[in-house]
Short mmCIF file of C-alpha atoms in Angstrom, two decimals:
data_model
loop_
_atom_site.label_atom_id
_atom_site.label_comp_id
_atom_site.label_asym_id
_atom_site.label_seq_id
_atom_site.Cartn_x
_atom_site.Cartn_y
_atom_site.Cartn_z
CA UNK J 1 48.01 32.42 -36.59
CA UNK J 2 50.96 29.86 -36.09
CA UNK J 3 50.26 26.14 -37.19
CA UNK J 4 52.13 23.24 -36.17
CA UNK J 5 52.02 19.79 -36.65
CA UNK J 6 53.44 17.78 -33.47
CA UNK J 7 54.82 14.15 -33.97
CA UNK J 8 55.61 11.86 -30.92
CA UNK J 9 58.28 9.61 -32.72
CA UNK J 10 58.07 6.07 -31.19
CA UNK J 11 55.50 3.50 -32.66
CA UNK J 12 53.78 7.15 -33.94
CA UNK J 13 56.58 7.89 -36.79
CA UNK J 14 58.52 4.34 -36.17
CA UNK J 15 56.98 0.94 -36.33
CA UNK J 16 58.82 0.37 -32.42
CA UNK J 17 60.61 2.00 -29.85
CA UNK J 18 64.54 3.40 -31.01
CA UNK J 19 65.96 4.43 -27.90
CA UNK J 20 67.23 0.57 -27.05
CA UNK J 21 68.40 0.06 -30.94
CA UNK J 22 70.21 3.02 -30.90
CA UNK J 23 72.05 2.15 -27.81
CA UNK J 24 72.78 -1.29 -29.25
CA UNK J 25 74.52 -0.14 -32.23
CA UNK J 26 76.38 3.01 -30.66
CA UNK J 27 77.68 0.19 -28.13
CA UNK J 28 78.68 -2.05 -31.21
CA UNK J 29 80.83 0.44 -32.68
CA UNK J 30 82.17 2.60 -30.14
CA UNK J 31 82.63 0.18 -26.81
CA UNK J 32 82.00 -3.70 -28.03
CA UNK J 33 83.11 -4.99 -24.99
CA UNK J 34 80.54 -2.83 -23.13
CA UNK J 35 77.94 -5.65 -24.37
CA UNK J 36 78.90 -7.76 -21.52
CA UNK J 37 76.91 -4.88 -19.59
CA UNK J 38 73.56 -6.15 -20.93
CA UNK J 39 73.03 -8.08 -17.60
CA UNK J 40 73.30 -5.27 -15.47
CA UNK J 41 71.11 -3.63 -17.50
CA UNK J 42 68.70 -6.02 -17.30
CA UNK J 43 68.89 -5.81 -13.79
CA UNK J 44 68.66 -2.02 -13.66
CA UNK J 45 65.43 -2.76 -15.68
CA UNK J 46 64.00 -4.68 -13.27
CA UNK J 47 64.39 -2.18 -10.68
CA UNK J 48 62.59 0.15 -12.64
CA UNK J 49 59.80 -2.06 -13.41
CA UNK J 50 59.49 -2.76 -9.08
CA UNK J 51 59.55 1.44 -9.72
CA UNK J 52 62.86 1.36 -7.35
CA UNK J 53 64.87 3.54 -10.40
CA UNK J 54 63.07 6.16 -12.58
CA UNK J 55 62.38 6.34 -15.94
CA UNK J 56 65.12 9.19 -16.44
CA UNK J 57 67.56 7.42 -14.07
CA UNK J 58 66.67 4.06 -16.00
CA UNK J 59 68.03 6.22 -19.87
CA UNK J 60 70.88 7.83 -17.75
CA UNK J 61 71.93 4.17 -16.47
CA UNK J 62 71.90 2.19 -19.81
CA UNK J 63 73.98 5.33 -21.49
CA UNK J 64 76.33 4.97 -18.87
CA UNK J 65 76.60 1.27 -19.36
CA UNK J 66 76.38 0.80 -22.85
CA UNK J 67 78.42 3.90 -24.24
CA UNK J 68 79.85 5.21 -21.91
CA UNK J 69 79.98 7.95 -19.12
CA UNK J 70 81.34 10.40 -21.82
CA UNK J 71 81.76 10.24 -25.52
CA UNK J 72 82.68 12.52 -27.75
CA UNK J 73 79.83 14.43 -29.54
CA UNK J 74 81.32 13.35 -33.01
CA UNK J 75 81.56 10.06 -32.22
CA UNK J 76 77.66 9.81 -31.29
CA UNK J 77 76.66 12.26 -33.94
CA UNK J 78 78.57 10.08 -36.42
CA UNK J 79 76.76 6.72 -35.04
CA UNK J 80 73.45 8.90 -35.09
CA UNK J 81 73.76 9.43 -38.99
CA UNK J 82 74.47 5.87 -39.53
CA UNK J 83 71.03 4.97 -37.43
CA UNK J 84 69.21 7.40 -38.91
CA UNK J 85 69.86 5.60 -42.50
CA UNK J 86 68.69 2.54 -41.16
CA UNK J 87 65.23 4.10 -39.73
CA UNK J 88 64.24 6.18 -42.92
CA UNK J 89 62.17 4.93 -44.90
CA UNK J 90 62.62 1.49 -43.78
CA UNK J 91 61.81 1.52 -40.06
CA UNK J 92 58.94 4.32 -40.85
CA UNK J 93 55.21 4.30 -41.45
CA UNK J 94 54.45 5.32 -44.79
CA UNK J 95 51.10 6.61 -43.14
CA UNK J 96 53.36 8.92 -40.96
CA UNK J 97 55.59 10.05 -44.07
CA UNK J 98 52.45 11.31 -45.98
CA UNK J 99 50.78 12.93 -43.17
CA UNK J 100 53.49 14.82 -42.29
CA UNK J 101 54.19 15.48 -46.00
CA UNK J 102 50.49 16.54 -46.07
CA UNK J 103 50.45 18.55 -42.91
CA UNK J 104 53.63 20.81 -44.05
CA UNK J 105 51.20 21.03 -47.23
CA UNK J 106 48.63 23.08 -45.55
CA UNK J 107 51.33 25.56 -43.69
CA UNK J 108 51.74 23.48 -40.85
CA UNK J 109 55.35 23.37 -39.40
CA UNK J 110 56.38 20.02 -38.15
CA UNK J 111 58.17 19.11 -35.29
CA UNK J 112 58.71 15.72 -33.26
CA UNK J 113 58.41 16.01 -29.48
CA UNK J 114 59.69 12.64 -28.27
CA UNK J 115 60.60 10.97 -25.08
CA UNK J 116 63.62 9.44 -26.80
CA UNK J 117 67.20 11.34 -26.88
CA UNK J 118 67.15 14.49 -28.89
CA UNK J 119 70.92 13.67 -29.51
CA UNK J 120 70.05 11.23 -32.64
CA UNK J 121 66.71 11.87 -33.30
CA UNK J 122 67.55 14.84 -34.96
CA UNK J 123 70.05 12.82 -37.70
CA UNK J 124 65.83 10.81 -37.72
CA UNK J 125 64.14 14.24 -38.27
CA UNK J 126 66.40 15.61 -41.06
CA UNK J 127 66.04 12.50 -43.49
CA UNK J 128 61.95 13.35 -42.70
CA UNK J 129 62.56 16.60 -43.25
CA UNK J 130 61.51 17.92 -39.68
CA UNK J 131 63.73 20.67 -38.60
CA UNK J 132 62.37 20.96 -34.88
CA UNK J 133 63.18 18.58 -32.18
CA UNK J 134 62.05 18.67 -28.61
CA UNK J 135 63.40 15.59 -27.31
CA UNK J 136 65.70 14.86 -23.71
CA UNK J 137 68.35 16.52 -23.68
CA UNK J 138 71.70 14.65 -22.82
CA UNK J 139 74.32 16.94 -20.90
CA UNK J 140 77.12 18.05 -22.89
CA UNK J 141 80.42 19.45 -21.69
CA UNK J 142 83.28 20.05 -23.35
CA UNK J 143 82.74 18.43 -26.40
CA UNK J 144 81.54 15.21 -24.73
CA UNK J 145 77.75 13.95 -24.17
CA UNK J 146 77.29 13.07 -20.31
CA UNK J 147 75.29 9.68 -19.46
CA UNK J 148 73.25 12.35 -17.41
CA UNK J 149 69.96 13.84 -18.76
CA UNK J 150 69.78 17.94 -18.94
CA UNK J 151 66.43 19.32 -17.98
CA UNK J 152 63.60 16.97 -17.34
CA UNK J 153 62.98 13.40 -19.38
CA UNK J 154 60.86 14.41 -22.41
CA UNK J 155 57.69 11.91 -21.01
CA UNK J 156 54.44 12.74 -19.99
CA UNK J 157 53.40 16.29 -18.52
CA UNK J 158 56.91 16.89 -19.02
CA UNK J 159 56.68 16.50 -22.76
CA UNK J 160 54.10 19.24 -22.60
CA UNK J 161 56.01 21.71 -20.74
CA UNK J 162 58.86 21.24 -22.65
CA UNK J 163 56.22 21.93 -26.02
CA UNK J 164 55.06 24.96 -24.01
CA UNK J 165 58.67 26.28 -23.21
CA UNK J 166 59.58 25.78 -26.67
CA UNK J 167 56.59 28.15 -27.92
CA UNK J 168 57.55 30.47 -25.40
CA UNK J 169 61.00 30.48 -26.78
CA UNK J 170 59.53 31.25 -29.98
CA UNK J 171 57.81 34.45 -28.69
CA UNK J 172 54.69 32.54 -29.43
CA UNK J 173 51.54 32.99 -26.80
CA UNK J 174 49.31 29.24 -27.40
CA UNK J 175 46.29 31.77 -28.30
CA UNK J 176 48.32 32.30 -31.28
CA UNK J 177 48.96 28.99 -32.33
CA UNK J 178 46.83 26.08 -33.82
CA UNK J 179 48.17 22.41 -32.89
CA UNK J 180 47.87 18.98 -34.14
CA UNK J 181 49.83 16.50 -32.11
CA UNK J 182 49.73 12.92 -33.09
CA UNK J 183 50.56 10.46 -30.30
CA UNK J 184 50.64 6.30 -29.85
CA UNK J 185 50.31 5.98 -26.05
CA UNK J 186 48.40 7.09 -23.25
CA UNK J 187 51.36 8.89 -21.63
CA UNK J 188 50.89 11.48 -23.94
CA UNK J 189 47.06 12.07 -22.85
CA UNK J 190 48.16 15.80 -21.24
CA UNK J 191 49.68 16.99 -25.09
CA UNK J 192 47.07 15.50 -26.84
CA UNK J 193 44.23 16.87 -24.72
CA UNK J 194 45.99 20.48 -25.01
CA UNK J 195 46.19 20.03 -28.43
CA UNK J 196 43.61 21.61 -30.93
CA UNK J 197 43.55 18.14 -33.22
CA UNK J 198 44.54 15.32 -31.33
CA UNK J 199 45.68 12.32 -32.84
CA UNK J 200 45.63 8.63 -31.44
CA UNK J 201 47.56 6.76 -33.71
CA UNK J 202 48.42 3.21 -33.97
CA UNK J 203 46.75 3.50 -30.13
CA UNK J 204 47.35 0.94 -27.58
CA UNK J 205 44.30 0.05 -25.93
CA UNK J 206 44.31 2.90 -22.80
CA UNK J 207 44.82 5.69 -25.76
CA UNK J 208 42.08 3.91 -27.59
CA UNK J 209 39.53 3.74 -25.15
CA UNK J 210 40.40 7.39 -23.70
CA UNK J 211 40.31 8.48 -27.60
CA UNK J 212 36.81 7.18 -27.99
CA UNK J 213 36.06 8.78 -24.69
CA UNK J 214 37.19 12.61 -25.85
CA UNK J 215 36.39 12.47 -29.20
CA UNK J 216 39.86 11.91 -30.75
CA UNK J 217 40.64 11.01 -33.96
CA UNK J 218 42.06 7.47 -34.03
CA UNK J 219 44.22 6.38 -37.12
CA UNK J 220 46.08 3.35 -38.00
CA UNK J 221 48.92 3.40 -40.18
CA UNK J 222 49.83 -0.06 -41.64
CA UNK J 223 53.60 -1.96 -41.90
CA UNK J 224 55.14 -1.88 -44.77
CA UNK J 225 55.60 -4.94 -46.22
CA UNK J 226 58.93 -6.51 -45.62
CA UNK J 227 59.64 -7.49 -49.38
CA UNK J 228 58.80 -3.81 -50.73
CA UNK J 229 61.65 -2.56 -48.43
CA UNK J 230 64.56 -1.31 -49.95
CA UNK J 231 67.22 -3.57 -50.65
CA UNK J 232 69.70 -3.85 -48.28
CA UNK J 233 66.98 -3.19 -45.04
CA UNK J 234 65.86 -6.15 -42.42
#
């Protein structure tokens, strides 16, 4: 029998969402000037929140906007590294740290399945010492990464076919696997209710309720406090 131990990364593993912060910083030091985007952005938000541009459209937009249409896969790997220092430990949940520290304790395998780019959550997942990531995929060609999102945006259902595909890949049938997946939002109701342990953690108030509801564990992991941080994190 297979164990794993399934992470969403996003206010599960992080105390908030990376996706935007990442995008901030590759803009910073690979296209500056691309800052003076941020209005259009914000407009392109606000056509996803009157649901006129999808969610996937919505990540394909702002990495067109912000760093470009194509970069080179060094370039963004490089920026990725730098990131990921910034996240581990400092942006992290102790909580989440032990768990999954205690998880690969009892022969569980660990992997984060996140809606957020696979591209730099790996350079996240290495300093945690996760080796799988199922995470959207960004299109790469040539050496480049597209602004254009391969396969299907890593949310919802999709999440959990992506999980299932990735078993598959394995040569792994789900009788022969036990899961844990550990989730902060409601989106993530299909994974966690396919899941053998499900896991609402640090729940919003939909996952809470529906947690109660099925009989999910519900677990809070607290801040850190900001002077225990490392020196040189803010």
């Amino acid at each position: 029998m297979h164990r794993f131990a399934i992470y969403d990364l996003d206010k599960t593993i992080t105390y908030a969402p990376t996706w935007t912060s990442f995008l901030l910083l590759a803009s910073r030091l690979i296209a500056p000037w691309r800052l003076l985007l941020l209005p259009v952005l914000g407009a392109v938000t606000i056509g996803y929140a009157l649901k006129l541009v999808g969610r996937g459209r919505l990540k394909e937009l702002a990495h067109a906007l912000l760093i470009g249409p194509r970069v080179p896969v060094a370039k963004l790997e490089a920026v990725a590294a730098l990131f990921a220092e910034g996240v581990v430990p400092g942006e992290t949940y102790a909580g989440a740290r032990a768990r999954i520290a205690a998880d690969r304790a009892e022969g569980y395998e660990v992997l984060i399945a996140t809606a957020s780019y696979a591209l730099y959550v790996r350079a996240i997942a290495e300093r945690l010492g996760v080796g799988t990531v199922i995470g959207t995929l960004a299109e790469v060609r040539d050496g480049y990464v597209l602004a254009r999102i391969s396969g299907e945006n890593c949310y919802g259902p999709a999440k959990l076919r992506m999980i299932e595909a990735w078993l598959a890949g394995q040569g792994i049938a789900r009788g022969e696997a036990t899961v844990r997946f550990y989730s902060d939002h409601v989106s993530d109701a299909p994974t966690l209710a396919w899941a053998d342990e499900a896991f609402a953690v640090n729940a919003h108030a939909p996952l809470r309720e529906m947690a109660k509801a099925r009989g999910w564990a519900v677990v809070d992991w607290e801040r850190q406090p900001r002077n225990l941080l490392p020196l040189g994190r803010n």
